[in-house]
Amino acid sequence: MTKLGTAFQNKKAFIAFITAGDPDLDTTEKLIYEMVSNGVDLIEIGIPFSDPIAEGPVIQEADIRALAGGTTTEKIFDLVERVRPNIDIPLVFMTYCNVVFGYGTEKFMEKSHQIGIDGLIIPDVPYEEKEELQPFAKKYGIELVSLVAPTSHDRIKMIAKEAEGFLYIVSSLGVTGVRSEITTDIGEIVALSKSASPIPCAVGFGISTPEQAAQMAKQADGVIVGSAIVKMVAKYGKDSVKYVGNFVREMSSAVHSVS
Amino acid sequence: MSKGRFGIHGGQYIPETLMNAVSDLEKAYRFYQNDDQFNKELTALFNEYTGRPSLLYYAEKMTKDLGGAKIYLKREDLNHTGSHKINNALGQALLAKKMGKTRLIAETGAGQHGVATATVAALMGMECEIFMGEVDCERQALNVYRMELLGAKVHPVASGTKTLKDAVNETFREWVSRIDDTHYALGSVMGPHPFPTIVRDFQSVISREIKDQILEKEGRLPDAVLACVGGGSNAIGAFYHFIGEENVRLIGCEAAGLGVDNPQNAATMANGRLGIFHGMKSYFCQDEFGQIAPVYSISAGLDYPGIGPEHADLKDTGRAEYVPITDEEAVKAFEYLSRTEGIIPAIESSHAVAYALKLAPTMATNQIMVINISGRGDKDVAAIARYRGVDIHD
């Protein structure tokens, strides 16, 4: 069992994303604890980037707010170091390649390992460029999460075969953000992946309601929600903790109710 | 090492959603680049529609005034639509059409690539949507209207610094949303493989012509070729067929804005460091945590925090030199060429002219310099007037 794999043990996993430092790092810390006590199985901590090309407006704006507030990679490392001893679930960083490369790829992985980060999701490093990160991730025991998309077709098996932690299935074309419906045949992607590897499959992009979450959980091993949470943080700021807590409780119970 | 490398630079650092699209593009390009019919059609468009070959003009007054090297101007400003951007736009649109795409999307900085793309879309009966930073829409308002006139839809981009970098982000986001019928006609020698190679090949017509023309006029190759660099498409086009000619100095002139030591600059080679962004490994202006820096130049077309991967490699190997030129120097060169030769160059190209003003007097009178005048300056007249404090209605 890999570290990220524990999130999928004996249940469907509910995975939440938040942008670190939005509106400030103290609130991020409170949000992490609140989400854990409301049943989240894995948290993706977003390190904000100046130019997040895979994100829709909601997360773009969160990144801008976080950076404008003085959030840096170093300060996020400090935050994770503080919260890690108090929580058991896997934690991953999600960010863009230049944040890792600019910090120094090896130094980034070493530091992530030291503070208790278990995995890394980098949407602008596809299978063909994995070598940029893989050797250092491996050296420090950081699981590198791979993504597949509705356009991946013949690439799914190739990617799944070497994927670590869990396979991130991008539900739809386009950038992150709330969608009213998801038309991709998720079941087909999961089946292709399973034919190549037993790795758990989690679906993200566009999921915002318990109904959607339950529907996705029926077809995959886990559900990822980002923009819907970040939107609440944008709306309520420092007061968002209880709203996010309630939302995570509803979403995780919807996901956990699927067997 | 992955595909599309220039030394350590290049690669394909893009979301998985786009990987099949770039690999389809690469396959199609590999096929059509050697296809006689394709090349015949493209050459016909170059000659009959754009007006190629563009002139190599001997700037006699400038040569005499500076008292050094003999100066030739490669007149890409005389191309249809007013810049070198049409070379690449025609090539990519023809390729996209062969691939069955019906819609072109593109980023633009100064608006020249947007205008070129909108033009070829009109010519080829394709849909066209252009992404342009809000700041650039304002400083190049005339080009926005030109694109609309040509039937394109222009999307002002309000994110980030509201300039070229953000327009590229937004065009990638659009492409991820709609791939099947859409080709991203990237405007410079940047982005993920195969774009830096495709764009360079379509632009390399510039150096192929310079070589033929200078051999005919002078019977020998030039001693130096100068071009401005933002992403670097006109420069790589002007350099390409001289890269193997070791005695030809290749000089890229980048935008130093208010000065390389002032935060308000876009001098990637002077101030950038190795990074991974917009699909490629190359040099980028960035902070210690890898956040891309908000850059500045009076020239919307050079106002970009990175540079194409082949240029980054040409710098590493020392084959090409890169020099910073400030706003003030570029504006002076803009005015100088207008008054001396009666040619109003684009503010982008004026960066190359500015370096020529410094370099030519240090060269011998039997030496030859070619400056690539990548575009014409009509679009910049209002901005230069503003810079000089003249209030005109544009």
mmCIF file of C-alpha atoms in Angstrom, chain A residues 3-4 6-8 13-20 27-47 79-80 83-84 86-94 116-121 145 166 168 223-226 229 244 248:
data_model
loop_
_atom_site.group_PDB
_atom_site.id
_atom_site.type_symbol
_atom_site.label_atom_id
_atom_site.label_comp_id
_atom_site.label_asym_id
_atom_site.label_seq_id
_atom_site.Cartn_x
_atom_site.Cartn_y
_atom_site.Cartn_z
ATOM 1 C CA LYS A 3 0.998 6.379 1.166
ATOM 2 C CA LEU A 4 -1.578 7.956 -1.149
ATOM 3 C CA THR A 6 -4.296 4.646 2.148
ATOM 4 C CA ALA A 7 -6.847 7.325 1.238
ATOM 5 C CA PHE A 8 -8.675 4.751 -0.896
ATOM 6 C CA ALA A 13 -11.965 8.660 -1.365
ATOM 7 C CA PHE A 14 -13.008 12.284 -1.089
ATOM 8 C CA ILE A 15 -10.122 14.564 -2.056
ATOM 9 C CA ALA A 16 -10.167 18.324 -1.483
ATOM 10 C CA PHE A 17 -8.017 21.073 -2.992
ATOM 11 C CA ILE A 18 -7.289 24.453 -1.453
ATOM 12 C CA THR A 19 -4.956 27.241 -2.512
ATOM 13 C CA ALA A 20 -2.432 27.844 0.264
ATOM 14 C CA THR A 27 -6.947 30.458 7.415
ATOM 15 C CA THR A 28 -5.371 27.723 5.279
ATOM 16 C CA GLU A 29 -4.243 26.005 8.484
ATOM 17 C CA LYS A 30 -7.738 26.198 9.982
ATOM 18 C CA LEU A 31 -9.255 24.943 6.720
ATOM 19 C CA ILE A 32 -6.977 21.903 6.716
ATOM 20 C CA TYR A 33 -8.027 20.912 10.262
ATOM 21 C CA GLU A 34 -11.691 21.613 9.535
ATOM 22 C CA MET A 35 -11.671 19.484 6.380
ATOM 23 C CA VAL A 36 -9.945 16.613 8.217
ATOM 24 C CA SER A 37 -12.530 16.645 10.984
ATOM 25 C CA ASN A 38 -15.292 16.595 8.357
ATOM 26 C CA GLY A 39 -14.141 13.440 6.644
ATOM 27 C CA VAL A 40 -11.754 14.419 3.846
ATOM 28 C CA ASP A 41 -9.450 11.527 2.879
ATOM 29 C CA LEU A 42 -6.637 13.423 1.172
ATOM 30 C CA ILE A 43 -5.811 17.106 0.789
ATOM 31 C CA GLU A 44 -4.179 18.741 -2.201
ATOM 32 C CA ILE A 45 -2.421 21.879 -1.018
ATOM 33 C CA GLY A 46 -2.070 24.250 -3.951
ATOM 34 C CA ILE A 47 1.137 26.277 -4.044
ATOM 35 C CA LEU A 79 2.695 25.693 7.406
ATOM 36 C CA VAL A 80 2.810 22.015 6.418
ATOM 37 C CA VAL A 83 0.056 20.893 10.723
ATOM 38 C CA ARG A 84 1.556 17.539 9.718
ATOM 39 C CA ASN A 86 -1.666 16.713 14.003
ATOM 40 C CA ILE A 87 -3.182 14.900 11.027
ATOM 41 C CA ASP A 88 -2.980 11.380 9.645
ATOM 42 C CA ILE A 89 -4.363 11.604 6.095
ATOM 43 C CA PRO A 90 -2.056 11.869 3.060
ATOM 44 C CA LEU A 91 -1.101 15.379 1.936
ATOM 45 C CA VAL A 92 0.047 16.302 -1.557
ATOM 46 C CA PHE A 93 1.235 19.503 -3.149
ATOM 47 C CA MET A 94 -0.352 20.656 -6.370
ATOM 48 C CA GLY A 116 5.670 15.086 5.578
ATOM 49 C CA ILE A 117 4.275 15.672 2.100
ATOM 50 C CA ASP A 118 3.393 12.370 0.440
ATOM 51 C CA GLY A 119 2.806 13.255 -3.190
ATOM 52 C CA LEU A 120 2.980 15.854 -5.912
ATOM 53 C CA ILE A 121 0.613 16.824 -8.751
ATOM 54 C CA VAL A 145 0.566 11.674 -9.502
ATOM 55 C CA PHE A 166 -3.514 7.528 -7.736
ATOM 56 C CA TYR A 168 -6.024 11.782 -11.647
ATOM 57 C CA VAL A 223 -13.599 12.262 -6.271
ATOM 58 C CA ILE A 224 -11.586 15.495 -6.297
ATOM 59 C CA VAL A 225 -13.139 18.903 -5.595
ATOM 60 C CA GLY A 226 -11.258 22.189 -5.857
ATOM 61 C CA ILE A 229 -14.207 25.008 -2.151
ATOM 62 C CA VAL A 244 -16.089 24.753 3.908
ATOM 63 C CA VAL A 248 -16.785 18.882 2.952
#
